[in-house]
GROMACS .gro file of N, CA and C in nm:
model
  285
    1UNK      N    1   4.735   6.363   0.583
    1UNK     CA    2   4.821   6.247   0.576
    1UNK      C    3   4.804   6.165   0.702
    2UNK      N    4   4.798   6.017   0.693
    2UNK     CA    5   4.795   5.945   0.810
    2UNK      C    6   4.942   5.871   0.762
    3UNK      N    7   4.974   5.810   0.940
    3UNK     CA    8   5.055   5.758   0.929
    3UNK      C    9   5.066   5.623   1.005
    4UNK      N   10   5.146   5.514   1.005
    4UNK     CA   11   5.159   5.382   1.014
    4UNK      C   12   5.248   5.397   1.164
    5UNK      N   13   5.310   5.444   1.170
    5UNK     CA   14   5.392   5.425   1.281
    5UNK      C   15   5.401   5.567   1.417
    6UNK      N   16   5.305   5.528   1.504
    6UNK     CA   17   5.287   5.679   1.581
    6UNK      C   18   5.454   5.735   1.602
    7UNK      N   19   5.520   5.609   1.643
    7UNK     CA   20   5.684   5.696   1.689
    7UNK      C   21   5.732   5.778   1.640
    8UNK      N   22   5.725   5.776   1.511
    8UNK     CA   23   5.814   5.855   1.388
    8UNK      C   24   5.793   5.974   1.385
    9UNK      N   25   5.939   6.042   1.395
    9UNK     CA   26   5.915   6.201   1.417
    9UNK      C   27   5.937   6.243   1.243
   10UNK      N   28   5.912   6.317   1.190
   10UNK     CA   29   5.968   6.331   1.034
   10UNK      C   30   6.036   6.484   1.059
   11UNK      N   31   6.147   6.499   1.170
   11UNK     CA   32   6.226   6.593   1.160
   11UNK      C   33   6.284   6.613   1.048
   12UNK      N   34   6.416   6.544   0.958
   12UNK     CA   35   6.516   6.526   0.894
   12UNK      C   36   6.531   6.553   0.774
   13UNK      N   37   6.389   6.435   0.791
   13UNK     CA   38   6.340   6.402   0.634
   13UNK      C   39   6.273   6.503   0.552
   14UNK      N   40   6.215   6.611   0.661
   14UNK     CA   41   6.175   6.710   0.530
   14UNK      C   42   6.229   6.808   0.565
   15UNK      N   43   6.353   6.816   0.615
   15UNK     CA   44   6.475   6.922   0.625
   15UNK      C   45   6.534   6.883   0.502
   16UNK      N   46   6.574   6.775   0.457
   16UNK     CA   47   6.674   6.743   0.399
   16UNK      C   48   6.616   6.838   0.212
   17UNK      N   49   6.455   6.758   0.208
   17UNK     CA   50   6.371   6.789   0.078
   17UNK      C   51   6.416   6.862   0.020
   18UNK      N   52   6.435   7.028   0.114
   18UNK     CA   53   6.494   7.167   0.092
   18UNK      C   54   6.654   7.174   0.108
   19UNK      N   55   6.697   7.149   0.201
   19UNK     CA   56   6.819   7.168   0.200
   19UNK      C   57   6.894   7.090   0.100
   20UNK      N   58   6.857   7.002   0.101
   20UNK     CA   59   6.980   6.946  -0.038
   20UNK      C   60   6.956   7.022  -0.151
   21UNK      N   61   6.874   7.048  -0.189
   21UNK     CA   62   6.847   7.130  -0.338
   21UNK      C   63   6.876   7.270  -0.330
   22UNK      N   64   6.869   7.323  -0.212
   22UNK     CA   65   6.885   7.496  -0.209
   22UNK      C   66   6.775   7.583  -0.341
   23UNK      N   67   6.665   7.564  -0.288
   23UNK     CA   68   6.607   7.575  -0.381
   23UNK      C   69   6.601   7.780  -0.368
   24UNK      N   70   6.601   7.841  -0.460
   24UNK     CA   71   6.606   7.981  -0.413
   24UNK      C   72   6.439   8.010  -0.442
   25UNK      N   73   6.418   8.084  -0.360
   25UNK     CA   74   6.312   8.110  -0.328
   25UNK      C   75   6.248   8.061  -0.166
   26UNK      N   76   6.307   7.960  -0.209
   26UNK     CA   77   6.202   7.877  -0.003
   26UNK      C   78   6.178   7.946   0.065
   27UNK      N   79   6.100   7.999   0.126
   27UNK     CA   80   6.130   8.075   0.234
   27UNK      C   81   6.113   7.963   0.416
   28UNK      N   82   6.035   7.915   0.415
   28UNK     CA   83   6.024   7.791   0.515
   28UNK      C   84   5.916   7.687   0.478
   29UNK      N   85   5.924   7.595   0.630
   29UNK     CA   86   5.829   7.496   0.567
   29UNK      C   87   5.792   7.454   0.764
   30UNK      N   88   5.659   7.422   0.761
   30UNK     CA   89   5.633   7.380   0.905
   30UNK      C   90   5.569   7.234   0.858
   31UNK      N   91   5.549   7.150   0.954
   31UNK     CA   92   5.482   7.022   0.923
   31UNK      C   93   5.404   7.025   1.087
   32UNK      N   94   5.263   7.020   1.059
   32UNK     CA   95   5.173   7.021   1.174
   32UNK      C   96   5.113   6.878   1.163
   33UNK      N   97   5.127   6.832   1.327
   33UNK     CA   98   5.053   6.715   1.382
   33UNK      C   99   4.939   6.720   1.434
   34UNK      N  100   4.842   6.655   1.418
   34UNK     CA  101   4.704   6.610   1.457
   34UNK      C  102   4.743   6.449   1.508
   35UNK      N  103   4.667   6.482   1.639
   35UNK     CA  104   4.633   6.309   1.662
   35UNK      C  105   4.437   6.279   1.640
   36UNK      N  106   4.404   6.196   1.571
   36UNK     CA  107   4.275   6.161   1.538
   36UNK      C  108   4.264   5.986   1.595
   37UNK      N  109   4.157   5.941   1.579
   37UNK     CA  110   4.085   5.855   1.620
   37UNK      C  111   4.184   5.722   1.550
   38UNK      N  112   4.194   5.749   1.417
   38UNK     CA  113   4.258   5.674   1.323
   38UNK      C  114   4.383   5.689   1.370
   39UNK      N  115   4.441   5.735   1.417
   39UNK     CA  116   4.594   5.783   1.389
   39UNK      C  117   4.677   5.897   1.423
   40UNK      N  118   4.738   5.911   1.329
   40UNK     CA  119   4.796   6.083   1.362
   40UNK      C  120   4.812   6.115   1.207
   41UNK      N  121   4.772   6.239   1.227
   41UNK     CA  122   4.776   6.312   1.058
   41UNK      C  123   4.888   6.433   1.032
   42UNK      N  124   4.943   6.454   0.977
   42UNK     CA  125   5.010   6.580   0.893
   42UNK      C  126   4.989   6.657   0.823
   43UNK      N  127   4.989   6.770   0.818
   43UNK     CA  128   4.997   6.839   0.707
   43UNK      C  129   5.129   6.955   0.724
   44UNK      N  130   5.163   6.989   0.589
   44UNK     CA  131   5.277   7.017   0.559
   44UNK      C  132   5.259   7.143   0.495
   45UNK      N  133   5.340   7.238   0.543
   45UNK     CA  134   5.297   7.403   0.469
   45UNK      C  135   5.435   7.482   0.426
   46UNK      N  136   5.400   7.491   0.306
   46UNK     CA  137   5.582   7.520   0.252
   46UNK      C  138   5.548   7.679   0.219
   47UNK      N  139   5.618   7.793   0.243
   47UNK     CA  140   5.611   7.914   0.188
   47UNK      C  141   5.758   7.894   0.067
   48UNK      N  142   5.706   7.993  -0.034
   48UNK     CA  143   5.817   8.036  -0.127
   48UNK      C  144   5.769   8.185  -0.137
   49UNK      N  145   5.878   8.246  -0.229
   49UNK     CA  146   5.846   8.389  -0.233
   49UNK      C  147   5.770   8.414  -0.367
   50UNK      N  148   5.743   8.265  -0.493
   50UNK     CA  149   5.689   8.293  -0.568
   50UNK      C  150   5.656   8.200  -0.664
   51UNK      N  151   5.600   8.182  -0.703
   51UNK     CA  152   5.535   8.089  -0.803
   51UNK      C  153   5.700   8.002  -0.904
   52UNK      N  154   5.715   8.070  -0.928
   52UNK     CA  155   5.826   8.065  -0.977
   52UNK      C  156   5.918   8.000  -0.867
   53UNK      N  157   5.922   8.000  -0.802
   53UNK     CA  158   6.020   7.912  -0.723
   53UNK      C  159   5.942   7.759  -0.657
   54UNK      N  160   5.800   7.775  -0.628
   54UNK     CA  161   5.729   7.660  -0.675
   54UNK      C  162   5.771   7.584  -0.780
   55UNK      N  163   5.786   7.594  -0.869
   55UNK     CA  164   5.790   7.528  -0.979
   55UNK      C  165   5.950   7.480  -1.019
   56UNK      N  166   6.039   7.578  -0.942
   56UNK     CA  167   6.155   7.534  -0.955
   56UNK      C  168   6.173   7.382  -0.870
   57UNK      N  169   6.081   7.400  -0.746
   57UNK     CA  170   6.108   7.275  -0.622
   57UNK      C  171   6.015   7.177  -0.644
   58UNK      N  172   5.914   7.197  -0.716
   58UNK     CA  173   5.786   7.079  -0.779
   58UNK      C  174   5.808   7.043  -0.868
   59UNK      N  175   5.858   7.108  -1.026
   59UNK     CA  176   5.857   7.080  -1.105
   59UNK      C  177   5.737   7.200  -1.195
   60UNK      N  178   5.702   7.171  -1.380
   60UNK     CA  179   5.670   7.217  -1.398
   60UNK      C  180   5.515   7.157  -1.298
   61UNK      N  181   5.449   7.055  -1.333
   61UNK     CA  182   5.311   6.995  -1.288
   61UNK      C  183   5.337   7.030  -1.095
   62UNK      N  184   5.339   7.193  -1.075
   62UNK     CA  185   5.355   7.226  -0.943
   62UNK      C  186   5.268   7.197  -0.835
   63UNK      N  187   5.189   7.127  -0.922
   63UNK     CA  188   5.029   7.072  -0.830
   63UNK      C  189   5.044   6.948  -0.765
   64UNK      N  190   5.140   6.848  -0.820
   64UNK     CA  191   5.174   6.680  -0.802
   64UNK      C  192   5.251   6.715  -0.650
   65UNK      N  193   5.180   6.641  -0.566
   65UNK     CA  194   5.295   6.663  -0.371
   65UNK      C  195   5.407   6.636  -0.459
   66UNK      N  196   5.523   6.644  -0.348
   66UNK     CA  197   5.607   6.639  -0.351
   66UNK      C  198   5.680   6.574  -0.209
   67UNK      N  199   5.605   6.428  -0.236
   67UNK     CA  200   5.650   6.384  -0.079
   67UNK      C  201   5.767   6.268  -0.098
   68UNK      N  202   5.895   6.291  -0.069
   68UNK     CA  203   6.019   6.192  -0.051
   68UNK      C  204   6.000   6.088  -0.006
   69UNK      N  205   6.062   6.015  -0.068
   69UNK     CA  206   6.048   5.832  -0.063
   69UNK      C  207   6.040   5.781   0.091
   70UNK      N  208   6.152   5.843   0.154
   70UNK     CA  209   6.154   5.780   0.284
   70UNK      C  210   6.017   5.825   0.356
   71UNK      N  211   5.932   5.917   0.326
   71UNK     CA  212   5.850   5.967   0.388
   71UNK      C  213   5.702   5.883   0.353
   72UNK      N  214   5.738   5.839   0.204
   72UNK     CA  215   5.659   5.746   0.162
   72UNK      C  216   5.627   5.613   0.187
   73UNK      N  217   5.776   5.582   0.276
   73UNK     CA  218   5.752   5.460   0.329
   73UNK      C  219   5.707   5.445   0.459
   74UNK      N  220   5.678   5.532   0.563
   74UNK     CA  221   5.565   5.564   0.636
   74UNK      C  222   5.445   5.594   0.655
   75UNK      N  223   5.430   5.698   0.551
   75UNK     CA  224   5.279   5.703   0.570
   75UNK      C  225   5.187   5.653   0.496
   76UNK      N  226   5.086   5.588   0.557
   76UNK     CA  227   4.967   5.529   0.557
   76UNK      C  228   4.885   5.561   0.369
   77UNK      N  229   4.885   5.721   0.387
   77UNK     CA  230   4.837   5.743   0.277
   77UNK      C  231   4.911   5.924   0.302
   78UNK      N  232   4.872   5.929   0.157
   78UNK     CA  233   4.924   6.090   0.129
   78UNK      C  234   4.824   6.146   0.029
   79UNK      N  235   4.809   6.305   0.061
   79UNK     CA  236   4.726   6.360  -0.085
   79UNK      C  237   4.846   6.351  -0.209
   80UNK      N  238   4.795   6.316  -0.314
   80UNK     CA  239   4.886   6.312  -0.486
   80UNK      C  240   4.887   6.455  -0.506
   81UNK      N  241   4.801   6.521  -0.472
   81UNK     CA  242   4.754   6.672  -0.529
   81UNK      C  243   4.795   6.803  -0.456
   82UNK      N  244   4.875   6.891  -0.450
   82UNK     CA  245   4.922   7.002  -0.333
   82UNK      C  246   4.835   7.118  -0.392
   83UNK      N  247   4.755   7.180  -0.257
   83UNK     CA  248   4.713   7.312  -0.323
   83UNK      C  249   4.763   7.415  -0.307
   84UNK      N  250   4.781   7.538  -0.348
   84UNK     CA  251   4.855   7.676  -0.330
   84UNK      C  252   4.795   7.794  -0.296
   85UNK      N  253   4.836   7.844  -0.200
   85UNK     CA  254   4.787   7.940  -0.134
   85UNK      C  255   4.841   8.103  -0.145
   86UNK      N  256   4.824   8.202  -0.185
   86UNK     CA  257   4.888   8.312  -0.193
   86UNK      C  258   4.867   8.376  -0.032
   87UNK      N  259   4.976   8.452   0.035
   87UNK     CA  260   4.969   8.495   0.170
   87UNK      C  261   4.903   8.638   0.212
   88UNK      N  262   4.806   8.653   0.242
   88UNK     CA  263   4.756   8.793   0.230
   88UNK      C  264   4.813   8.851   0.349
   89UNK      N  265   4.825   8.802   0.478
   89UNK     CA  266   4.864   8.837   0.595
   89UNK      C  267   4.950   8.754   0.680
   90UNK      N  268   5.068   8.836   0.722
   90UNK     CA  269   5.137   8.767   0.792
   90UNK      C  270   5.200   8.809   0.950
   91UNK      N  271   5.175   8.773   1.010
   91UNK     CA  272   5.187   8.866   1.188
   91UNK      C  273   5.275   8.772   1.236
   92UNK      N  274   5.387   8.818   1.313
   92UNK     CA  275   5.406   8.752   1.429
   92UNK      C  276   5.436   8.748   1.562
   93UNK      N  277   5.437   8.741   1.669
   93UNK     CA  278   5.372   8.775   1.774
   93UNK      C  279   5.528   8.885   1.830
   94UNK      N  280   5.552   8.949   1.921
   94UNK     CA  281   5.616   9.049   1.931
   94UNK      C  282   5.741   8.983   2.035
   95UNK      N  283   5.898   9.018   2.028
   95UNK     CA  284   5.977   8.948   2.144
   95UNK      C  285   6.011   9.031   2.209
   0.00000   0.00000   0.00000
């Protein structure tokens, strides 16, 4: 994803995606920044605990993004298409 306006933090806006719906299943969601030549890019990584709860928060066509209007009116461009990943490994570092 590129975006139009470097300032814009998209804290809120994709807090809200999940939280207003309570979707069961979510488990989290991170949104990672790149700065590139063009711009600054995003990408967005949602865990659920299952396919099935995909589809509860996408819809049935669980493949179509799922990017909120206000988010749409920032960025530059967006992928139409989300791909899905099953988690084979998960670590995290020790406190």
């Amino acid at each position: 994803m590129s975006r139009r306006n470097a300032c814009f933090l998209p804290d809120t806006r994709y807090r809200d995606t999940t939280q207003k719906r309570q979707i069961a299943g979510f488990k989290n969601i991170k949104l990672l920044r790149r700065q590139v030549n063009e711009g600054v890019e995003f990408i967005t990584i949602m865990a659920f605990e299952s396919l099935d709860a995909v589809r509860e928060f996408a819809g049935e066509d669980y493949e179509a993004a799922v990017v909120p209007l206000k988010a749409r009116e920032v960025l530059a461009r967006f992928d139409e298409r989300s791909r899905h990943y099953e988690t084979i490994v998960e670590q995290t570092g020790e406190k």
